[in-house]
């Protein structure tokens, strides 16, 4: 990978300066956790949610198991993109609900920060949620015959996205040019591999075992250790394994070391650091909200959650995902589709 893709500076980009300044104000991991809470808090306040409820919601969003697992793995850019995602949605909501100046500020700001985060896959998946929301609001505006308001919202959103994305335009252009020379570009080799996309990743690679999230694993949303937990799990000194080993005369240090590094996971993935668990209470309140909340936003969150789950299933839902991979623009540029569950978590917490 060329050095300009890793350390290239963009001194004239206000989103780069602002993002780097904010992230640099606090040490890692405090900076990304604060960013996660701040982004979601802004979204909740735009929806006129009580401050305390907004605060606890932001905590629930920030401290998801998926976010902490990515943090442990060092995927900082991914978490930053996840952190700024709620702010983009907040801007869209403000614009379509008539709070134009607030919407302009939020959409432009957080779209710029989203691109600054430098994780195109999360940004790409975010647009599924934004797209469903735009369709929903378009339906409401057409139903009320408010065509002028709809066109005004379209224009504002388009301009704000253009400005926000444009603040890192050079980076995106470099990425686009470089992509053509990578495995995500068009292949000049033809070996008869029917699973090879003409312009994108190999299907078997994109939906490989290490990137699979089976339908059965969906139950980890209810019970995080349904399939054992981590591939390198820690049972600790209170476990029966540790007690049995010590009882058999093995010294405590060896027993503790053994019981702290066990392959507890028995699902289909090649390796996992843990389950994608949002919390049983969050899932319960999300389902409850579908029946008691009057805001039509719940339908957007439900539809998006279903699509996100379908995408996360990858090859375990091959009919849908192979179609998307072959025909939906840029879908075949990405692998490890289960990371979309981080945005599913956004939908669940917001709905709850």
CSV table of C-alpha atoms in Angstrom, one decimal:
chain,number,residue,atom,x,y,z
A,1,UNK,CA,0.0,0.0,0.0
A,2,UNK,CA,1.4,3.4,-0.9
A,3,UNK,CA,2.5,5.6,2.0
A,4,UNK,CA,0.1,8.4,1.0
A,5,UNK,CA,-2.8,6.0,1.8
A,6,UNK,CA,-1.6,5.6,5.4
A,7,UNK,CA,0.1,8.8,6.5
A,8,UNK,CA,-0.7,11.3,3.8
A,9,UNK,CA,-1.7,14.6,5.4
A,10,UNK,CA,-4.6,16.8,4.3
A,11,UNK,CA,-3.7,20.2,5.8
A,12,UNK,CA,-6.5,22.1,4.0
A,13,UNK,CA,-9.3,19.8,5.2
A,14,UNK,CA,-11.3,21.2,8.1
A,15,UNK,CA,-12.8,17.8,8.9
A,16,UNK,CA,-9.4,16.3,9.2
A,17,UNK,CA,-8.2,19.1,11.5
A,18,UNK,CA,-11.4,19.0,13.6
A,19,UNK,CA,-11.5,15.2,13.8
A,20,UNK,CA,-7.8,14.9,14.7
A,21,UNK,CA,-8.1,17.7,17.3
A,22,UNK,CA,-11.1,16.1,19.0
A,23,UNK,CA,-9.7,12.6,19.0
A,24,UNK,CA,-6.4,13.9,20.2
A,25,UNK,CA,-7.9,15.7,23.2
A,26,UNK,CA,-8.1,12.5,25.2
A,27,UNK,CA,-6.0,9.3,25.4
A,28,UNK,CA,-7.2,6.1,23.7
A,29,UNK,CA,-9.6,4.4,24.5
A,30,UNK,CA,-11.3,7.3,26.3
A,31,UNK,CA,-11.3,9.4,23.1
A,32,UNK,CA,-13.3,6.9,21.1
A,33,UNK,CA,-15.7,6.1,23.9
A,34,UNK,CA,-16.4,9.8,24.4
A,35,UNK,CA,-16.9,10.1,20.6
A,36,UNK,CA,-19.3,7.2,20.6
A,37,UNK,CA,-21.4,8.7,23.5
A,38,UNK,CA,-21.3,12.2,22.1
A,39,UNK,CA,-22.5,11.2,18.6
A,40,UNK,CA,-25.4,9.2,20.0
A,41,UNK,CA,-26.3,11.8,22.5
A,42,UNK,CA,-26.6,14.4,19.7
A,43,UNK,CA,-29.0,12.0,17.8
A,44,UNK,CA,-31.2,11.5,20.9
A,45,UNK,CA,-31.4,15.2,21.6
A,46,UNK,CA,-32.4,16.0,18.0
A,47,UNK,CA,-35.3,13.5,18.6
A,48,UNK,CA,-36.2,15.6,21.7
A,49,UNK,CA,-35.5,12.7,24.1
A,50,UNK,CA,-35.0,13.5,27.8
A,51,UNK,CA,-31.4,14.4,28.7
A,52,UNK,CA,-31.0,11.6,31.2
A,53,UNK,CA,-32.5,9.0,28.8
A,54,UNK,CA,-30.2,10.4,26.1
A,55,UNK,CA,-27.2,10.0,28.4
A,56,UNK,CA,-28.0,6.4,29.3
A,57,UNK,CA,-28.7,5.6,25.7
A,58,UNK,CA,-25.3,7.0,24.7
A,59,UNK,CA,-23.7,4.8,27.3
A,60,UNK,CA,-25.5,1.8,26.0
A,61,UNK,CA,-24.4,2.6,22.5
A,62,UNK,CA,-20.7,3.2,23.4
A,63,UNK,CA,-20.2,0.1,25.5
A,64,UNK,CA,-21.5,-2.5,23.2
A,65,UNK,CA,-19.5,-5.8,23.1
A,66,UNK,CA,-18.8,-5.3,19.4
A,67,UNK,CA,-17.3,-1.9,20.0
A,68,UNK,CA,-15.1,-3.1,22.8
A,69,UNK,CA,-14.0,-6.1,20.8
A,70,UNK,CA,-13.0,-3.8,17.9
A,71,UNK,CA,-11.2,-1.5,20.4
A,72,UNK,CA,-9.3,-4.5,21.8
A,73,UNK,CA,-8.3,-5.5,18.3
A,74,UNK,CA,-7.0,-1.9,17.5
A,75,UNK,CA,-9.7,-1.1,14.9
A,76,UNK,CA,-9.7,2.5,15.9
A,77,UNK,CA,-10.8,4.0,12.5
A,78,UNK,CA,-13.7,1.6,12.4
A,79,UNK,CA,-14.9,2.7,15.9
A,80,UNK,CA,-14.5,6.4,15.0
A,81,UNK,CA,-16.7,5.9,11.9
A,82,UNK,CA,-19.3,4.1,14.1
A,83,UNK,CA,-19.1,7.0,16.6
A,84,UNK,CA,-19.9,9.7,14.0
A,85,UNK,CA,-22.7,7.7,12.3
A,86,UNK,CA,-25.5,8.8,14.7
A,87,UNK,CA,-24.6,12.4,14.0
A,88,UNK,CA,-25.2,12.0,10.3
A,89,UNK,CA,-28.6,10.4,10.9
A,90,UNK,CA,-29.4,13.3,13.3
A,91,UNK,CA,-28.7,15.8,10.6
A,92,UNK,CA,-31.0,14.0,8.1
A,93,UNK,CA,-33.8,13.9,10.7
A,94,UNK,CA,-33.4,17.6,11.5
A,95,UNK,CA,-33.6,18.5,7.8
A,96,UNK,CA,-36.6,16.4,7.0
A,97,UNK,CA,-38.4,17.6,10.1
A,98,UNK,CA,-38.0,21.3,9.2
A,99,UNK,CA,-35.1,22.3,11.5
A,100,UNK,CA,-33.1,23.3,8.5
A,101,UNK,CA,-30.2,25.2,10.0
A,102,UNK,CA,-29.6,22.6,12.7
A,103,UNK,CA,-29.8,19.9,10.0
A,104,UNK,CA,-27.3,21.7,7.7
A,105,UNK,CA,-24.8,22.1,10.6
A,106,UNK,CA,-25.1,18.5,11.8
A,107,UNK,CA,-25.1,16.8,8.3
A,108,UNK,CA,-22.2,18.8,7.0
A,109,UNK,CA,-20.2,18.4,10.2
A,110,UNK,CA,-20.7,14.7,10.9
A,111,UNK,CA,-20.5,13.7,7.2
A,112,UNK,CA,-17.1,15.4,7.1
A,113,UNK,CA,-16.1,13.6,10.3
A,114,UNK,CA,-17.5,10.3,8.9
A,115,UNK,CA,-15.2,10.6,5.9
A,116,UNK,CA,-12.3,11.7,8.2
A,117,UNK,CA,-12.7,8.4,10.1
A,118,UNK,CA,-11.3,6.7,7.0
A,119,UNK,CA,-13.5,3.6,7.1
A,120,UNK,CA,-15.4,3.4,3.8
A,121,UNK,CA,-17.1,0.1,4.7
A,122,UNK,CA,-18.9,1.5,7.7
A,123,UNK,CA,-19.8,4.6,5.8
A,124,UNK,CA,-21.2,2.5,2.9
A,125,UNK,CA,-23.3,0.4,5.3
A,126,UNK,CA,-24.5,3.6,7.1
A,127,UNK,CA,-26.1,4.7,3.8
A,128,UNK,CA,-28.5,1.8,4.0
A,129,UNK,CA,-30.0,3.3,7.1
A,130,UNK,CA,-30.0,6.8,5.7
A,131,UNK,CA,-31.6,5.5,2.5
A,132,UNK,CA,-34.4,3.8,4.3
A,133,UNK,CA,-35.0,7.0,6.3
A,134,UNK,CA,-35.1,9.2,3.1
A,135,UNK,CA,-37.6,6.8,1.6
A,136,UNK,CA,-39.7,6.9,4.7
A,137,UNK,CA,-39.7,10.7,4.9
A,138,UNK,CA,-40.4,11.0,1.2
A,139,UNK,CA,-43.5,8.8,1.6
A,140,UNK,CA,-44.7,11.1,4.5
A,141,UNK,CA,-44.1,14.3,2.4
A,142,UNK,CA,-45.8,12.9,-0.6
A,143,UNK,CA,-48.7,11.7,1.5
A,144,UNK,CA,-49.2,15.3,2.8
A,145,UNK,CA,-48.6,16.7,-0.7
A,146,UNK,CA,-45.7,18.7,0.7
A,147,UNK,CA,-43.6,18.5,-2.5
A,148,UNK,CA,-41.8,21.8,-2.0
A,149,UNK,CA,-40.7,20.7,1.5
A,150,UNK,CA,-39.5,17.4,0.1
A,151,UNK,CA,-37.5,19.0,-2.7
A,152,UNK,CA,-36.0,21.5,-0.3
A,153,UNK,CA,-34.9,18.7,2.0
A,154,UNK,CA,-33.4,16.8,-0.9
A,155,UNK,CA,-31.4,19.8,-2.0
A,156,UNK,CA,-30.1,20.6,1.5
A,157,UNK,CA,-29.1,17.0,2.1
A,158,UNK,CA,-27.3,16.8,-1.3
A,159,UNK,CA,-25.4,20.1,-0.7
A,160,UNK,CA,-24.4,19.1,2.8
A,161,UNK,CA,-23.2,15.7,1.8
A,162,UNK,CA,-21.2,17.2,-1.1
A,163,UNK,CA,-19.6,19.7,1.3
A,164,UNK,CA,-18.9,17.1,4.0
A,165,UNK,CA,-17.5,14.6,1.5
A,166,UNK,CA,-15.6,17.3,-0.3
A,167,UNK,CA,-13.6,18.2,2.7
A,168,UNK,CA,-11.8,14.9,2.2
A,169,UNK,CA,-12.2,14.7,-1.5
A,170,UNK,CA,-8.5,14.2,-2.3
A,171,UNK,CA,-8.4,11.2,0.1
A,172,UNK,CA,-11.5,9.6,-1.5
A,173,UNK,CA,-10.0,10.2,-5.0
A,174,UNK,CA,-6.8,8.6,-4.0
A,175,UNK,CA,-8.7,5.6,-2.6
A,176,UNK,CA,-10.7,5.3,-5.8
A,177,UNK,CA,-7.6,5.3,-8.0
A,178,UNK,CA,-5.7,2.9,-5.8
A,179,UNK,CA,-8.6,0.5,-5.5
A,180,UNK,CA,-8.4,-0.3,-9.2
A,181,UNK,CA,-4.9,-1.7,-8.6
A,182,UNK,CA,-5.9,-4.0,-5.7
A,183,UNK,CA,-7.9,-7.2,-5.3
A,184,UNK,CA,-10.9,-4.9,-5.2
A,185,UNK,CA,-10.3,-3.8,-8.8
A,186,UNK,CA,-10.9,-5.5,-12.1
A,187,UNK,CA,-8.9,-8.7,-12.5
A,188,UNK,CA,-6.9,-9.3,-15.7
A,189,UNK,CA,-6.6,-13.0,-14.9
A,190,UNK,CA,-9.2,-15.5,-16.0
A,191,UNK,CA,-8.8,-19.0,-14.4
A,192,UNK,CA,-12.4,-20.1,-14.7
A,193,UNK,CA,-13.3,-19.2,-11.2
A,194,UNK,CA,-17.1,-18.6,-11.4
A,195,UNK,CA,-17.1,-17.0,-8.0
A,196,UNK,CA,-14.8,-14.2,-9.1
A,197,UNK,CA,-16.5,-10.9,-9.6
A,198,UNK,CA,-15.5,-9.1,-12.8
A,199,UNK,CA,-14.7,-6.0,-10.7
A,200,UNK,CA,-14.4,-6.6,-7.0
A,201,UNK,CA,-13.4,-9.2,-4.4
A,202,UNK,CA,-13.6,-12.9,-4.9
A,203,UNK,CA,-16.9,-14.1,-3.5
A,204,UNK,CA,-15.4,-17.0,-1.6
A,205,UNK,CA,-13.0,-14.7,0.0
A,206,UNK,CA,-15.6,-12.0,0.8
A,207,UNK,CA,-17.9,-14.6,2.4
A,208,UNK,CA,-15.2,-16.9,3.8
A,209,UNK,CA,-15.4,-18.8,7.1
A,210,UNK,CA,-13.6,-16.2,9.1
A,211,UNK,CA,-16.1,-13.6,8.0
A,212,UNK,CA,-19.2,-15.7,8.5
A,213,UNK,CA,-22.0,-15.0,11.0
A,214,UNK,CA,-24.4,-17.9,11.0
A,215,UNK,CA,-28.1,-17.7,11.6
A,216,UNK,CA,-27.6,-19.7,14.7
A,217,UNK,CA,-25.2,-17.1,16.1
A,218,UNK,CA,-28.0,-14.6,16.0
A,219,UNK,CA,-29.0,-16.1,19.3
A,220,UNK,CA,-25.9,-14.5,20.8
A,221,UNK,CA,-28.0,-11.3,20.9
A,222,UNK,CA,-30.0,-13.0,23.6
A,223,UNK,CA,-27.2,-15.1,25.3
A,224,UNK,CA,-23.6,-13.9,24.5
A,225,UNK,CA,-22.1,-17.3,25.3
A,226,UNK,CA,-24.7,-19.3,23.4
A,227,UNK,CA,-21.8,-20.7,21.2
A,228,UNK,CA,-19.2,-20.6,23.9
A,229,UNK,CA,-17.9,-17.1,23.7
A,230,UNK,CA,-14.4,-16.4,22.6
A,231,UNK,CA,-11.9,-18.6,20.7
A,232,UNK,CA,-9.4,-17.6,23.4
A,233,UNK,CA,-11.6,-17.5,26.5
A,234,UNK,CA,-10.7,-17.0,30.2
A,235,UNK,CA,-12.5,-19.2,32.7
A,236,UNK,CA,-10.4,-18.0,35.6
A,237,UNK,CA,-9.6,-19.4,39.0
A,238,UNK,CA,-13.2,-19.9,40.0
A,239,UNK,CA,-13.9,-22.4,37.1
A,240,UNK,CA,-14.3,-26.1,37.6
A,241,UNK,CA,-11.5,-26.6,35.1
A,242,UNK,CA,-9.0,-24.7,37.3
A,243,UNK,CA,-10.2,-26.5,40.4
A,244,UNK,CA,-10.0,-29.9,38.8
A,245,UNK,CA,-6.4,-29.3,37.6
A,246,UNK,CA,-5.3,-28.1,41.0
A,247,UNK,CA,-7.0,-31.1,42.6
A,248,UNK,CA,-5.0,-33.4,40.3
A,249,UNK,CA,-1.8,-31.9,41.6
A,250,UNK,CA,-1.0,-29.4,38.9
A,251,UNK,CA,0.5,-26.2,40.3
A,252,UNK,CA,-1.8,-23.2,40.5
A,253,UNK,CA,0.2,-21.1,38.0
A,254,UNK,CA,0.0,-23.7,35.3
A,255,UNK,CA,-3.7,-24.3,36.0
A,256,UNK,CA,-4.5,-20.6,35.9
A,257,UNK,CA,-2.6,-20.1,32.6
A,258,UNK,CA,-4.4,-23.1,31.0
A,259,UNK,CA,-7.9,-22.1,32.1
A,260,UNK,CA,-7.3,-18.5,31.0
A,261,UNK,CA,-6.6,-19.4,27.3
A,262,UNK,CA,-9.3,-21.9,26.3
A,263,UNK,CA,-11.0,-22.3,22.9
A,264,UNK,CA,-14.5,-21.9,24.2
A,265,UNK,CA,-16.2,-20.9,20.9
A,266,UNK,CA,-17.7,-23.8,19.0
A,267,UNK,CA,-19.4,-22.0,16.2
A,268,UNK,CA,-18.6,-22.0,12.4
A,269,UNK,CA,-16.2,-19.0,12.4
A,270,UNK,CA,-12.5,-19.7,12.2
A,271,UNK,CA,-11.8,-17.4,15.1
A,272,UNK,CA,-13.7,-14.9,17.2
A,273,UNK,CA,-12.9,-12.7,20.2
A,274,UNK,CA,-16.4,-12.8,21.5
A,275,UNK,CA,-20.1,-12.4,20.7
A,276,UNK,CA,-21.9,-9.4,19.2
A,277,UNK,CA,-24.1,-8.7,22.2
A,278,UNK,CA,-26.2,-5.5,22.6
A,279,UNK,CA,-27.9,-6.5,25.8
A,280,UNK,CA,-31.1,-8.4,26.5
A,281,UNK,CA,-32.8,-5.3,27.9
A,282,UNK,CA,-32.0,-3.2,24.8
A,283,UNK,CA,-33.4,-6.0,22.6
A,284,UNK,CA,-36.5,-6.2,24.8
A,285,UNK,CA,-37.2,-2.5,24.8
A,286,UNK,CA,-36.6,-2.3,21.0
A,287,UNK,CA,-39.3,-5.0,20.4
A,288,UNK,CA,-41.6,-3.3,22.9
A,289,UNK,CA,-41.1,0.1,21.1
A,290,UNK,CA,-42.5,-1.4,17.9
A,291,UNK,CA,-45.9,-1.6,19.7
A,292,UNK,CA,-46.0,1.5,21.9
A,293,UNK,CA,-43.9,4.1,20.1
A,294,UNK,CA,-45.9,6.3,17.7
A,295,UNK,CA,-43.0,7.8,15.8
A,296,UNK,CA,-42.8,6.2,12.3
A,297,UNK,CA,-39.0,6.1,12.7
A,298,UNK,CA,-39.5,2.7,14.3
A,299,UNK,CA,-40.4,1.2,10.9
A,300,UNK,CA,-37.1,2.6,9.4
A,301,UNK,CA,-35.2,1.0,12.3
A,302,UNK,CA,-37.0,-2.3,11.9
A,303,UNK,CA,-36.5,-2.5,8.2
A,304,UNK,CA,-32.9,-1.5,8.4
A,305,UNK,CA,-32.2,-4.0,11.2
A,306,UNK,CA,-33.6,-6.8,9.1
A,307,UNK,CA,-31.4,-5.9,6.1
A,308,UNK,CA,-28.4,-5.5,8.3
A,309,UNK,CA,-29.0,-8.9,9.7
A,310,UNK,CA,-29.4,-10.4,6.3
A,311,UNK,CA,-26.1,-8.9,5.2
A,312,UNK,CA,-24.3,-10.1,8.3
A,313,UNK,CA,-25.4,-13.7,7.6
A,314,UNK,CA,-23.3,-13.6,4.4
A,315,UNK,CA,-23.0,-16.9,2.8
A,316,UNK,CA,-25.6,-18.3,5.2
A,317,UNK,CA,-28.1,-16.2,3.4
A,318,UNK,CA,-26.6,-16.7,0.0
A,319,UNK,CA,-29.5,-15.9,-2.2
A,320,UNK,CA,-29.8,-12.4,-0.9
A,321,UNK,CA,-26.1,-11.7,-0.4
A,322,UNK,CA,-24.8,-13.2,-3.7
A,323,UNK,CA,-27.4,-11.1,-5.6
A,324,UNK,CA,-26.2,-8.0,-3.7
A,325,UNK,CA,-22.6,-9.0,-4.3
A,326,UNK,CA,-23.1,-9.4,-8.1
A,327,UNK,CA,-25.4,-6.5,-8.8
A,328,UNK,CA,-25.5,-3.9,-6.1
A,329,UNK,CA,-23.0,-1.0,-6.6
A,330,UNK,CA,-19.8,-1.4,-4.6
A,331,UNK,CA,-21.1,-4.2,-2.4
A,332,UNK,CA,-18.4,-6.5,-3.8
A,333,UNK,CA,-15.7,-4.2,-2.6
A,334,UNK,CA,-16.0,-5.3,1.1
A,335,UNK,CA,-15.5,-8.4,3.1
A,336,UNK,CA,-16.3,-9.3,6.7
A,337,UNK,CA,-19.9,-8.2,6.4
A,338,UNK,CA,-20.7,-9.1,10.0
A,339,UNK,CA,-19.2,-5.8,11.1
A,340,UNK,CA,-22.5,-4.3,9.9
A,341,UNK,CA,-23.8,-5.6,13.3
A,342,UNK,CA,-22.3,-2.5,14.9
A,343,UNK,CA,-24.8,-0.4,13.0
A,344,UNK,CA,-27.6,-2.9,13.8
A,345,UNK,CA,-26.7,-2.1,17.4
A,346,UNK,CA,-27.3,1.6,16.6
A,347,UNK,CA,-30.8,0.7,15.4
A,348,UNK,CA,-31.5,-1.4,18.5
A,349,UNK,CA,-30.4,1.2,21.0
A,350,UNK,CA,-32.1,4.0,19.2
A,351,UNK,CA,-35.4,2.0,19.0
A,352,UNK,CA,-35.1,1.0,22.6
